[in-house]
Coordinates of C-alpha atoms in Angstrom, one line a residue:
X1 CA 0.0 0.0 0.0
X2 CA 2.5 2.9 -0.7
X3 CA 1.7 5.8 -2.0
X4 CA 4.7 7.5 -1.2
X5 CA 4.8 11.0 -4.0
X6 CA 4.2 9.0 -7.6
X7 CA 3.4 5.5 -6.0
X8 CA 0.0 4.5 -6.2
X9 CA -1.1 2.2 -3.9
X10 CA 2.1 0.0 -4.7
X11 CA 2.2 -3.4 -3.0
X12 CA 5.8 -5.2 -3.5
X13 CA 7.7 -8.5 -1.7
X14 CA 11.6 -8.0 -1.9
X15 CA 13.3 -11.5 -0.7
X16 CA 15.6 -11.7 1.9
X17 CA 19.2 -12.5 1.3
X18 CA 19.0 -12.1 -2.6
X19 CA 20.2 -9.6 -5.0
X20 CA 17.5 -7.1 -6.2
X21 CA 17.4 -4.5 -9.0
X22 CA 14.8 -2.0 -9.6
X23 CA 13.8 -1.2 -12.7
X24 CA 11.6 1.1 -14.8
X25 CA 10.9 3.7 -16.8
X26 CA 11.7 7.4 -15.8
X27 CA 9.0 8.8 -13.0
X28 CA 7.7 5.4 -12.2
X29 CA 9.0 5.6 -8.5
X30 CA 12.1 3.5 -8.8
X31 CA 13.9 5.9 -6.0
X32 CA 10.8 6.4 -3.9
X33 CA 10.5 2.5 -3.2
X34 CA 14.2 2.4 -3.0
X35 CA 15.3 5.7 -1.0
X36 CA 12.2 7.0 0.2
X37 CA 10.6 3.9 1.6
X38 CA 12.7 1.0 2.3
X39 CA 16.3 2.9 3.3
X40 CA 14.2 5.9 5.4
X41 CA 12.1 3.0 7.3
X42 CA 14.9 0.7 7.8
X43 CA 17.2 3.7 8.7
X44 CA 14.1 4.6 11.4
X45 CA 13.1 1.7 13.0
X46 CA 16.8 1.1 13.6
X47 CA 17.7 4.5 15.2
X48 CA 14.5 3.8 17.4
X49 CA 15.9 1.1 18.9
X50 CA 19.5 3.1 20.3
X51 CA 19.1 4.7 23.5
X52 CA 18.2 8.1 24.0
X53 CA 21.1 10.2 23.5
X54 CA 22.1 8.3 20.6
X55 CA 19.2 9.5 18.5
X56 CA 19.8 13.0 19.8
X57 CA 22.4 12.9 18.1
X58 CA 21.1 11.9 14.3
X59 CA 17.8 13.5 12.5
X60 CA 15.2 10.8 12.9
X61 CA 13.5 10.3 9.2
X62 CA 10.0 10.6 8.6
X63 CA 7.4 7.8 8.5
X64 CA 6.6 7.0 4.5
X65 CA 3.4 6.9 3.6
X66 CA 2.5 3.1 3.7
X67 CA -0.1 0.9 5.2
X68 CA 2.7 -1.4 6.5
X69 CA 6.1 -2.6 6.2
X70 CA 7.1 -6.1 7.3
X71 CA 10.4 -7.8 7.7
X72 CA 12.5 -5.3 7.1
X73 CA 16.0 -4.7 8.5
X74 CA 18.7 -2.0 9.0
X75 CA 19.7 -0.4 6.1
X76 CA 22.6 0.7 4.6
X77 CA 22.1 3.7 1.1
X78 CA 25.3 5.0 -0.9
X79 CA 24.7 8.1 -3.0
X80 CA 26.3 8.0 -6.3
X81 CA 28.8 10.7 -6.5
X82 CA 31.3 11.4 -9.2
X83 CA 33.7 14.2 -7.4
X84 CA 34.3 11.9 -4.6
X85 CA 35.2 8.5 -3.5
X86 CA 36.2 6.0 -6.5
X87 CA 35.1 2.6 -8.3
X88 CA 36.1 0.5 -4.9
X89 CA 33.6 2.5 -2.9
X90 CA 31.4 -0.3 -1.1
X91 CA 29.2 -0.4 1.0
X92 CA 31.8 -1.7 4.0
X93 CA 33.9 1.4 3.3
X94 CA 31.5 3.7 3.1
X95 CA 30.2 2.4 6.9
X96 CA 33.6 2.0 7.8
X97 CA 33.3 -1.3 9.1
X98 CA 35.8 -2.7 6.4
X99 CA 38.4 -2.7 8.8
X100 CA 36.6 -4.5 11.2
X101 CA 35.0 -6.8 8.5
X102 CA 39.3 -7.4 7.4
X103 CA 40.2 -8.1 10.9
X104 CA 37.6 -10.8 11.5
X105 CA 38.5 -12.6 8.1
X106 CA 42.2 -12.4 9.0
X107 CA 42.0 -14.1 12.9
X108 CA 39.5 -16.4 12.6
X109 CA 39.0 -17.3 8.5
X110 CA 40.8 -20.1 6.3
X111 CA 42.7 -19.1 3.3
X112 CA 42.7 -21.8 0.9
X113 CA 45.6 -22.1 -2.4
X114 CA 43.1 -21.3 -5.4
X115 CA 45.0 -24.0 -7.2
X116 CA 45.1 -26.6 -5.1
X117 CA 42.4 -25.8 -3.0
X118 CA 44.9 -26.6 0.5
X119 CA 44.8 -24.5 3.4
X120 CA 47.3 -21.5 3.2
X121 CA 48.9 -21.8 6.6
X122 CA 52.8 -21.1 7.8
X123 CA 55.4 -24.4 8.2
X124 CA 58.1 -24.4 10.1
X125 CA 61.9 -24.8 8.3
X126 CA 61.8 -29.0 8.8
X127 CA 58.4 -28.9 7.3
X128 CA 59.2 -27.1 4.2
X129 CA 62.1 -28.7 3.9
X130 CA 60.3 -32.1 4.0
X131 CA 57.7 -31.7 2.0
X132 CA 59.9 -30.6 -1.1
X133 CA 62.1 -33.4 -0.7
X134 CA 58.8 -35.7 -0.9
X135 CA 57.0 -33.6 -3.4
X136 CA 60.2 -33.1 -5.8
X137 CA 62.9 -36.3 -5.0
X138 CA 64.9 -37.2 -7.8
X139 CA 64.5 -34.1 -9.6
X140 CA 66.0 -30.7 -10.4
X141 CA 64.8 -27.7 -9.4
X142 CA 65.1 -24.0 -8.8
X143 CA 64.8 -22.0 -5.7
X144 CA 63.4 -18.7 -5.8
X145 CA 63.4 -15.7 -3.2
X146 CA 60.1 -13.2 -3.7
X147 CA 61.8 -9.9 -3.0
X148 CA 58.7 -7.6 -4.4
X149 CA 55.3 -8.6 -4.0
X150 CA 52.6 -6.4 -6.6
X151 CA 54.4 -3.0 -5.6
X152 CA 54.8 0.0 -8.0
X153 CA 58.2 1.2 -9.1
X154 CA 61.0 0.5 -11.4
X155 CA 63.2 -1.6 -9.0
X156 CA 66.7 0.1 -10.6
X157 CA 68.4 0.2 -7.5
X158 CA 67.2 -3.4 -6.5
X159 CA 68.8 -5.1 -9.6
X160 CA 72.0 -3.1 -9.0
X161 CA 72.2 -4.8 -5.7
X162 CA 71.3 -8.5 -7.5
X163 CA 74.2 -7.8 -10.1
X164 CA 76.6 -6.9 -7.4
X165 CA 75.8 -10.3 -5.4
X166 CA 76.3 -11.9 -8.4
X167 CA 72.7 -12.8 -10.3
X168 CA 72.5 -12.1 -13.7
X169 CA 68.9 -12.4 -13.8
X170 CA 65.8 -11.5 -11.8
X171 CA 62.1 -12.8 -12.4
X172 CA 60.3 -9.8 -13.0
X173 CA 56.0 -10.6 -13.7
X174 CA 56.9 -14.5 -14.5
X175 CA 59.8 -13.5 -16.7
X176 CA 63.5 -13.7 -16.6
X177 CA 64.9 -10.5 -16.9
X178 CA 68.6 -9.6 -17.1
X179 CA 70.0 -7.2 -14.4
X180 CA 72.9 -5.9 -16.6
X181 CA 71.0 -4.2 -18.6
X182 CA 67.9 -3.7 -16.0
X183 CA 64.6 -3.2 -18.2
X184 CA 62.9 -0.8 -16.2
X185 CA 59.2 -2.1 -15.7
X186 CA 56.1 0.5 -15.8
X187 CA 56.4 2.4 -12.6
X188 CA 52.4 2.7 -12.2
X189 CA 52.3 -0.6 -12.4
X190 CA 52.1 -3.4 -9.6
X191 CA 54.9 -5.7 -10.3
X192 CA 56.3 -9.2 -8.5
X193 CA 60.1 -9.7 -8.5
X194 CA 61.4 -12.8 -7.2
X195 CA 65.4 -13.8 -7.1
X196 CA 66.7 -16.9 -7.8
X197 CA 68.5 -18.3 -5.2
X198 CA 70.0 -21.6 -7.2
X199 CA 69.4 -24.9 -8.6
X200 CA 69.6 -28.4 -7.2
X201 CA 68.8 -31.8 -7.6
X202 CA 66.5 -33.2 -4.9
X203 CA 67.9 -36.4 -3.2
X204 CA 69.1 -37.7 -0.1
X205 CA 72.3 -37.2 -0.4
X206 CA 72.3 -33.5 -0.9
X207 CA 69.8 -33.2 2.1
X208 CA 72.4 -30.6 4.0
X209 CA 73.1 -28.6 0.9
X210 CA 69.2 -28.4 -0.2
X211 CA 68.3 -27.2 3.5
X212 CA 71.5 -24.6 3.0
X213 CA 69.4 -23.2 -0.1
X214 CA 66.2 -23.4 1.2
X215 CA 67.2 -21.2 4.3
X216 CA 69.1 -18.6 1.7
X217 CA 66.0 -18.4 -0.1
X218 CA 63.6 -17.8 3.1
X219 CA 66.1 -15.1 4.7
X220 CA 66.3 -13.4 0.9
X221 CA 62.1 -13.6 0.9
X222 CA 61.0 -12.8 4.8
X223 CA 60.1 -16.4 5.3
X224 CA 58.7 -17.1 1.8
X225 CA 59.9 -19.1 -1.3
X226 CA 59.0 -20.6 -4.9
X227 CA 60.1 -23.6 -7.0
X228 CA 61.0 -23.4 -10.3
X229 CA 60.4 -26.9 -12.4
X230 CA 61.5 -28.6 -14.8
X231 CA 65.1 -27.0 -15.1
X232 CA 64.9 -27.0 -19.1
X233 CA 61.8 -25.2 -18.9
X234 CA 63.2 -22.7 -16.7
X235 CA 67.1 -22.4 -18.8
X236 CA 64.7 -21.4 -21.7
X237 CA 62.6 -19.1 -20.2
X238 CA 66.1 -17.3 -19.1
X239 CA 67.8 -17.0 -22.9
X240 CA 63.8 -16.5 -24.1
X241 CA 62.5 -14.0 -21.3
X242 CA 59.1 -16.1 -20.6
X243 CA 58.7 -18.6 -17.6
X244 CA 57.0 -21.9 -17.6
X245 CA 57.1 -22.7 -13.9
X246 CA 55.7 -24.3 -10.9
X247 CA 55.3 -22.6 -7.7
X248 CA 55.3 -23.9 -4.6

């Protein structure tokens, strides 16, 4: 039964926990039902319920003109505006509660590897150590040290220092890149650079010198590291400039 300014007698059911677009022609009362109805009666019968002094402090809206309103909850309106805010406006940044909403996902969620679907959780040195010589025994394979993780900039100074310890090439956004000559990557650009640490073939005997590398490669990354396989894969993605690799 609204009749809120153009509506006439308009009787709608909106379900819960669904997404729901109103449409229609200009002047048939898309932002009445929208605005003027469900956000000021939602944004009412919420402020009703704060104490006293709490709605002292925000102008309660007026009643719309409808026989009745059931179900409804709090709700949440964004104006569209062009001069400020951006295209990542949403509703948990514009309530601020984005931060909050962040920290809840951080302490008590599960990240799970898109690709293999396994929980993303940290391992101590014996367990990364382990698992590659069980995932990767009896074959050759390159370490690799993320140094820059999707960061702008052009990373000059960086490859100096890489050229200095020795490195003739960085992987720079999945490709092998020489250091001498750097190619200066597009400084508005996020870009990942990862260093490659060595090479080694995975087998018992070379247990002390593949824990050696492994612990380069974490102090080189802040406790993180890749694999590189196969090895001919990788020795032509350096003379070609493109990586075919697997990351671990």
């Amino acid at each position: 039964g609204a009749r809120e300014h153009n509506l006439r007698d308009a009787t709608v059911a909106i379900p819960r926990d669904t997404f729901t677009v109103i449409t229609g022609v200009s002047g048939s009362g898309k932002s009445t039902l929208a605005f003027d109805i469900l956000f000021q009666e939602g944004q009412r019968r919420y402020l009703e319920s704060l104490n006293a002094y709490a709605r002292s402090m925000v102008q309660p809206a007026a009643r719309p003109d409808v026989d009745a309103i059931h179900g409804i909850a709090p709700t949440v309106s964004i104006e569209q505006r062009v001069s400020r805010g951006g295209r990542k406006s949403t509703v948990a940044t514009q309530t601020e509660l984005h931060h909050f909403l962040r920290l809840l996902y951080v302490k008590l969620g599960t990240q799970y590897c898109p690709d293999c679907n396994l929980p993303v959780e940290p391992q101590t040195f014996d367990a990364i150590t382990a698992t590659i010589a069980r995932e990767w025994h009896g074959r050759e394979i390159g370490v690799l040290a993320p140094l820059i993780v999707h960061r702008k900039g052009v990373y000059t100074e960086l490859a100096q220092w890489a050229a200095r310890k020795g490195h003739t090439h960085l992987r720079l956004d999945g490709r092998f890149v020489p250091t001498r000559p750097w190619e200066r990557p597009d400084r508005f650009r996020e870009h990942s650079i990862d260093l490659p640490v060595g090479t080694i073939l995975v087998e018992p005997e070379r247990d002390a010198d593949l824990r050696a590398l492994l612990q380069d490669a974490l102090e080189h990354g802040n406790g993180a590291l890749e694999i590189c396989w196969p090895m001919s894969a990788l020795r032509e993605a350096i003379a070609g400039g493109a990586a075919q690799d697997a990351a671990l």
